[in-house]
mmCIF file of C-alpha atoms in Angstrom:
data_model
loop_
_atom_site.group_PDB
_atom_site.id
_atom_site.type_symbol
_atom_site.label_atom_id
_atom_site.label_comp_id
_atom_site.label_asym_id
_atom_site.label_seq_id
_atom_site.Cartn_x
_atom_site.Cartn_y
_atom_site.Cartn_z
ATOM 1 C CA UNK A 1 30.898 -13.850 25.877
ATOM 2 C CA UNK A 2 32.189 -10.312 25.416
ATOM 3 C CA UNK A 3 32.210 -9.367 29.056
ATOM 4 C CA UNK A 4 34.840 -7.384 30.882
ATOM 5 C CA UNK A 5 34.211 -7.040 34.606
ATOM 6 C CA UNK A 6 35.544 -4.388 36.933
ATOM 7 C CA UNK A 7 35.515 -4.023 40.699
ATOM 8 C CA UNK A 8 34.630 -2.050 42.652
ATOM 9 C CA UNK A 9 31.867 -0.107 40.879
ATOM 10 C CA UNK A 10 32.365 2.888 43.127
ATOM 11 C CA UNK A 11 35.310 3.931 45.275
ATOM 12 C CA UNK A 12 35.817 6.858 47.613
ATOM 13 C CA UNK A 13 39.312 7.382 48.954
ATOM 14 C CA UNK A 14 41.358 9.972 50.779
ATOM 15 C CA UNK A 15 44.560 11.416 49.415
ATOM 16 C CA UNK A 16 46.681 9.273 51.738
ATOM 17 C CA UNK A 17 44.929 5.965 51.013
ATOM 18 C CA UNK A 18 46.147 3.043 48.931
ATOM 19 C CA UNK A 19 43.558 1.197 46.897
ATOM 20 C CA UNK A 20 43.402 -1.047 43.838
ATOM 21 C CA UNK A 21 41.051 -1.325 40.896
ATOM 22 C CA UNK A 22 40.565 -4.745 39.334
ATOM 23 C CA UNK A 23 39.616 -5.842 35.840
ATOM 24 C CA UNK A 24 39.001 -9.336 34.490
ATOM 25 C CA UNK A 25 38.182 -10.832 31.102
ATOM 26 C CA UNK A 26 37.779 -14.438 29.988
ATOM 27 C CA UNK A 27 37.685 -13.923 26.232
ATOM 28 C CA UNK A 28 41.273 -15.039 25.699
ATOM 29 C CA UNK A 29 42.269 -11.494 24.778
ATOM 30 C CA UNK A 30 45.973 -10.707 24.981
ATOM 31 C CA UNK A 31 45.762 -6.905 25.124
ATOM 32 C CA UNK A 32 44.276 -4.996 28.056
ATOM 33 C CA UNK A 33 43.884 -1.274 28.607
ATOM 34 C CA UNK A 34 43.247 1.302 31.311
ATOM 35 C CA UNK A 35 41.434 4.522 30.413
ATOM 36 C CA UNK A 36 40.471 7.547 32.483
ATOM 37 C CA UNK A 37 37.285 9.415 31.601
ATOM 38 C CA UNK A 38 36.159 12.738 33.020
ATOM 39 C CA UNK A 39 32.560 13.878 32.719
ATOM 40 C CA UNK A 40 31.484 14.806 29.182
ATOM 41 C CA UNK A 41 34.927 13.948 27.822
ATOM 42 C CA UNK A 42 36.119 10.964 25.784
ATOM 43 C CA UNK A 43 38.175 8.218 27.411
ATOM 44 C CA UNK A 44 41.893 8.978 27.677
ATOM 45 C CA UNK A 45 44.331 6.111 27.377
ATOM 46 C CA UNK A 46 46.563 5.484 30.401
ATOM 47 C CA UNK A 47 48.230 2.102 29.925
ATOM 48 C CA UNK A 48 48.260 -0.804 27.499
ATOM 49 C CA UNK A 49 49.396 -4.337 28.279
ATOM 50 C CA UNK A 50 50.148 -6.797 25.508
ATOM 51 C CA UNK A 51 50.878 -10.426 26.419
ATOM 52 C CA UNK A 52 51.164 -9.374 30.085
ATOM 53 C CA UNK A 53 53.877 -6.828 29.327
ATOM 54 C CA UNK A 54 53.447 -3.075 29.592
ATOM 55 C CA UNK A 55 53.363 -1.831 26.017
ATOM 56 C CA UNK A 56 52.195 1.776 26.301
ATOM 57 C CA UNK A 57 52.374 4.213 29.222
ATOM 58 C CA UNK A 58 50.888 7.544 28.255
ATOM 59 C CA UNK A 59 53.048 9.570 30.668
ATOM 60 C CA UNK A 60 50.804 8.720 33.591
ATOM 61 C CA UNK A 61 51.921 9.973 37.050
ATOM 62 C CA UNK A 62 53.584 7.353 39.239
ATOM 63 C CA UNK A 63 50.743 7.509 41.772
ATOM 64 C CA UNK A 64 49.000 5.185 39.274
ATOM 65 C CA UNK A 65 50.705 1.800 39.051
ATOM 66 C CA UNK A 66 49.391 -0.889 36.697
ATOM 67 C CA UNK A 67 49.915 -4.603 37.124
ATOM 68 C CA UNK A 68 49.032 -7.567 34.929
ATOM 69 C CA UNK A 69 49.304 -10.737 37.052
ATOM 70 C CA UNK A 70 48.123 -12.962 34.192
ATOM 71 C CA UNK A 71 46.468 -12.724 30.810
ATOM 72 C CA UNK A 72 42.961 -12.434 32.305
ATOM 73 C CA UNK A 73 43.594 -9.893 35.038
ATOM 74 C CA UNK A 74 44.603 -6.263 35.105
ATOM 75 C CA UNK A 75 45.002 -4.163 38.234
ATOM 76 C CA UNK A 76 45.513 -0.466 38.790
ATOM 77 C CA UNK A 77 47.111 0.406 42.120
ATOM 78 C CA UNK A 78 46.353 3.865 43.460
ATOM 79 C CA UNK A 79 48.420 5.771 46.018
ATOM 80 C CA UNK A 80 48.480 9.390 47.149
ATOM 81 C CA UNK A 81 45.900 10.491 44.588
ATOM 82 C CA UNK A 82 44.720 14.048 44.116
ATOM 83 C CA UNK A 83 41.109 15.286 43.943
ATOM 84 C CA UNK A 84 41.575 15.944 40.216
ATOM 85 C CA UNK A 85 42.088 12.199 39.743
ATOM 86 C CA UNK A 86 38.389 11.692 40.434
ATOM 87 C CA UNK A 87 36.960 10.146 37.270
ATOM 88 C CA UNK A 88 35.503 7.011 35.708
ATOM 89 C CA UNK A 89 38.262 4.442 35.191
ATOM 90 C CA UNK A 90 37.556 2.082 32.336
ATOM 91 C CA UNK A 91 39.236 -1.201 31.559
ATOM 92 C CA UNK A 92 39.116 -2.676 28.062
ATOM 93 C CA UNK A 93 40.483 -5.697 26.264
ATOM 94 C CA UNK A 94 41.081 -6.705 22.659
ATOM 95 C CA UNK A 95 42.207 -9.825 20.860
ATOM 96 C CA UNK A 96 45.705 -8.575 20.236
ATOM 97 C CA UNK A 97 47.428 -5.201 20.118
ATOM 98 C CA UNK A 98 48.562 -5.838 16.574
ATOM 99 C CA UNK A 99 45.286 -7.074 15.128
ATOM 100 C CA UNK A 100 44.110 -5.162 12.107
ATOM 101 C CA UNK A 101 40.561 -4.922 13.417
ATOM 102 C CA UNK A 102 41.245 -4.350 17.050
ATOM 103 C CA UNK A 103 37.793 -3.978 18.578
ATOM 104 C CA UNK A 104 38.095 -3.092 22.225
ATOM 105 C CA UNK A 105 35.492 -4.320 24.684
ATOM 106 C CA UNK A 106 34.991 -2.147 27.725
ATOM 107 C CA UNK A 107 34.113 -2.958 31.288
ATOM 108 C CA UNK A 108 31.458 -0.948 33.183
ATOM 109 C CA UNK A 109 34.102 1.153 34.897
ATOM 110 C CA UNK A 110 34.949 2.177 38.439
ATOM 111 C CA UNK A 111 33.737 5.601 39.482
ATOM 112 C CA UNK A 112 36.451 7.033 41.715
ATOM 113 C CA UNK A 113 36.093 9.995 44.057
ATOM 114 C CA UNK A 114 39.198 11.342 45.782
ATOM 115 C CA UNK A 115 38.546 13.537 48.795
ATOM 116 C CA UNK B 1 49.938 14.182 15.614
ATOM 117 C CA UNK B 2 46.312 13.191 15.661
ATOM 118 C CA UNK B 3 43.276 15.451 15.460
ATOM 119 C CA UNK B 4 39.728 14.116 15.527
ATOM 120 C CA UNK B 5 36.662 16.329 15.443
ATOM 121 C CA UNK B 6 32.948 15.721 16.007
ATOM 122 C CA UNK B 7 29.988 18.024 16.704
ATOM 123 C CA UNK B 8 29.517 18.440 20.448
ATOM 124 C CA UNK B 9 25.756 17.999 20.592
ATOM 125 C CA UNK B 10 22.892 17.042 18.306
ATOM 126 C CA UNK B 11 19.152 16.779 18.779
ATOM 127 C CA UNK B 12 16.716 14.726 16.724
ATOM 128 C CA UNK B 13 13.146 13.481 16.899
ATOM 129 C CA UNK B 14 12.027 9.927 17.567
ATOM 130 C CA UNK B 15 11.558 8.038 14.292
ATOM 131 C CA UNK B 16 13.822 10.385 12.340
ATOM 132 C CA UNK B 17 17.257 9.850 10.776
ATOM 133 C CA UNK B 18 20.402 11.523 12.115
ATOM 134 C CA UNK B 19 23.938 11.673 10.729
ATOM 135 C CA UNK B 20 26.871 12.189 13.085
ATOM 136 C CA UNK B 21 30.066 13.314 11.367
ATOM 137 C CA UNK B 22 33.679 12.686 12.305
ATOM 138 C CA UNK B 23 36.713 14.236 10.630
ATOM 139 C CA UNK B 24 40.241 13.180 11.374
ATOM 140 C CA UNK B 25 43.881 13.907 10.627
ATOM 141 C CA UNK B 26 46.198 11.172 11.827
ATOM 142 C CA UNK B 27 49.687 9.869 11.217
ATOM 143 C CA UNK B 28 48.821 6.602 9.527
ATOM 144 C CA UNK B 29 45.397 5.030 9.289
ATOM 145 C CA UNK B 30 44.380 1.512 10.219
ATOM 146 C CA UNK B 31 40.673 1.855 10.771
ATOM 147 C CA UNK B 32 37.923 3.931 12.318
ATOM 148 C CA UNK B 33 35.593 2.738 15.064
ATOM 149 C CA UNK B 34 32.267 4.045 16.311
ATOM 150 C CA UNK B 35 31.225 3.486 19.925
ATOM 151 C CA UNK B 36 28.019 4.326 21.774
ATOM 152 C CA UNK B 37 28.182 5.381 25.409
ATOM 153 C CA UNK B 38 25.167 5.938 27.624
ATOM 154 C CA UNK B 39 25.702 8.254 30.574
ATOM 155 C CA UNK B 40 27.618 6.529 33.349
ATOM 156 C CA UNK B 41 28.121 3.350 31.330
ATOM 157 C CA UNK B 42 30.920 1.773 29.328
ATOM 158 C CA UNK B 43 31.383 2.471 25.608
ATOM 159 C CA UNK B 44 29.946 -0.295 23.445
ATOM 160 C CA UNK B 45 31.245 -1.124 19.971
ATOM 161 C CA UNK B 46 29.001 -0.191 17.040
ATOM 162 C CA UNK B 47 31.031 -0.411 13.838
ATOM 163 C CA UNK B 48 34.420 -0.548 12.173
ATOM 164 C CA UNK B 49 35.492 0.844 8.784
ATOM 165 C CA UNK B 50 38.873 0.480 7.148
ATOM 166 C CA UNK B 51 37.906 0.638 3.454
ATOM 167 C CA UNK B 52 35.968 3.415 1.752
ATOM 168 C CA UNK B 53 32.243 2.949 1.636
ATOM 169 C CA UNK B 54 29.217 2.180 3.707
ATOM 170 C CA UNK B 55 28.858 -0.557 6.308
ATOM 171 C CA UNK B 56 25.293 -1.304 7.351
ATOM 172 C CA UNK B 57 24.191 -2.984 10.566
ATOM 173 C CA UNK B 58 20.471 -2.839 11.130
ATOM 174 C CA UNK B 59 19.422 0.701 12.020
ATOM 175 C CA UNK B 60 23.037 1.868 12.161
ATOM 176 C CA UNK B 61 25.334 2.489 9.186
ATOM 177 C CA UNK B 62 28.835 3.892 9.070
ATOM 178 C CA UNK B 63 30.579 5.497 6.112
ATOM 179 C CA UNK B 64 34.250 6.172 5.491
ATOM 180 C CA UNK B 65 36.175 8.280 2.989
ATOM 181 C CA UNK B 66 39.895 7.893 3.620
ATOM 182 C CA UNK B 67 40.895 10.512 1.041
ATOM 183 C CA UNK B 68 38.766 13.100 2.820
ATOM 184 C CA UNK B 69 39.568 11.959 6.366
ATOM 185 C CA UNK B 70 35.847 11.731 6.998
ATOM 186 C CA UNK B 71 33.359 9.311 8.455
ATOM 187 C CA UNK B 72 29.751 9.448 9.516
ATOM 188 C CA UNK B 73 27.426 7.324 11.598
ATOM 189 C CA UNK B 74 23.862 7.179 10.339
ATOM 190 C CA UNK B 75 21.103 6.248 12.766
ATOM 191 C CA UNK B 76 17.684 5.447 11.278
ATOM 192 C CA UNK B 77 14.273 5.119 12.929
ATOM 193 C CA UNK B 78 15.559 6.837 16.035
ATOM 194 C CA UNK B 79 14.405 5.559 19.391
ATOM 195 C CA UNK B 80 14.525 7.242 22.770
ATOM 196 C CA UNK B 81 17.142 4.715 23.892
ATOM 197 C CA UNK B 82 19.495 6.042 21.206
ATOM 198 C CA UNK B 83 20.069 9.116 23.372
ATOM 199 C CA UNK B 84 23.748 8.708 24.213
ATOM 200 C CA UNK B 85 27.223 9.924 23.338
ATOM 201 C CA UNK B 86 28.690 8.638 20.103
ATOM 202 C CA UNK B 87 32.460 8.405 19.934
ATOM 203 C CA UNK B 88 34.541 7.916 16.839
ATOM 204 C CA UNK B 89 38.023 6.489 17.379
ATOM 205 C CA UNK B 90 40.813 6.279 14.830
ATOM 206 C CA UNK B 91 43.605 3.727 14.814
ATOM 207 C CA UNK B 92 46.713 5.387 13.479
ATOM 208 C CA UNK B 93 49.969 3.633 12.939
ATOM 209 C CA UNK B 94 50.152 -0.136 13.094
ATOM 210 C CA UNK B 95 50.574 -1.428 16.628
ATOM 211 C CA UNK B 96 49.500 1.793 18.287
ATOM 212 C CA UNK B 97 46.333 2.331 20.226
ATOM 213 C CA UNK B 98 43.478 4.270 18.757
ATOM 214 C CA UNK B 99 42.488 7.788 19.801
ATOM 215 C CA UNK B 100 38.943 8.830 20.636
ATOM 216 C CA UNK B 101 37.309 11.930 19.240
ATOM 217 C CA UNK B 102 35.538 14.306 21.655
ATOM 218 C CA UNK B 103 32.190 12.526 21.223
ATOM 219 C CA UNK B 104 28.767 13.762 20.121
ATOM 220 C CA UNK B 105 25.943 13.873 22.659
ATOM 221 C CA UNK B 106 22.727 12.939 20.882
ATOM 222 C CA UNK B 107 19.370 13.727 22.435
ATOM 223 C CA UNK B 108 16.319 12.022 20.939
ATOM 224 C CA UNK B 109 13.102 13.877 21.669
ATOM 225 C CA UNK B 110 9.561 12.465 21.518
#
């Protein structure tokens, strides 16, 4: 099973709303990732969690707040977003951040529209 | 710093062979990945190279030359469903995440 699930699939929110994106994997992976992808662009890394601890934060604005409640779950809390934050948000997981061959498996993404 | 380059778009005919190139300059090297991404879907893993040479997986092969900072993905017997973006991603220093190239949008025509 190489499945990473994400909910919701689509989300529309206003600039004053608070919402959360959820990601789940049951592959026993210890590293989980959040990416942001704009149309016709490659995914851009936002955050990396390794063993439930934040390992990498790529200078993401504080209106994005990640959370890793346990090794299978990863959340991204959204607050006071801007229209330019509209994008596809991808979650991924891999066996371990330090693995030599660190294949990342991606979820289907949440398509976010900020009005 | 890290710099990864791919052609933006390519077009090929069903049944043909196409080669998608990726050049990179990174601080450290711990492997190069190829992913396929259909429009509106998640990237899916295709191949991984860390040593020089060719890795073959069915219709897809990937080649790496570390001295030249160069890789290619070779797709044989193209099918319409191969129309997608192809992303190369390079893992730099140990323990760091990899960085995606800009991606190549491949269109397969009948």
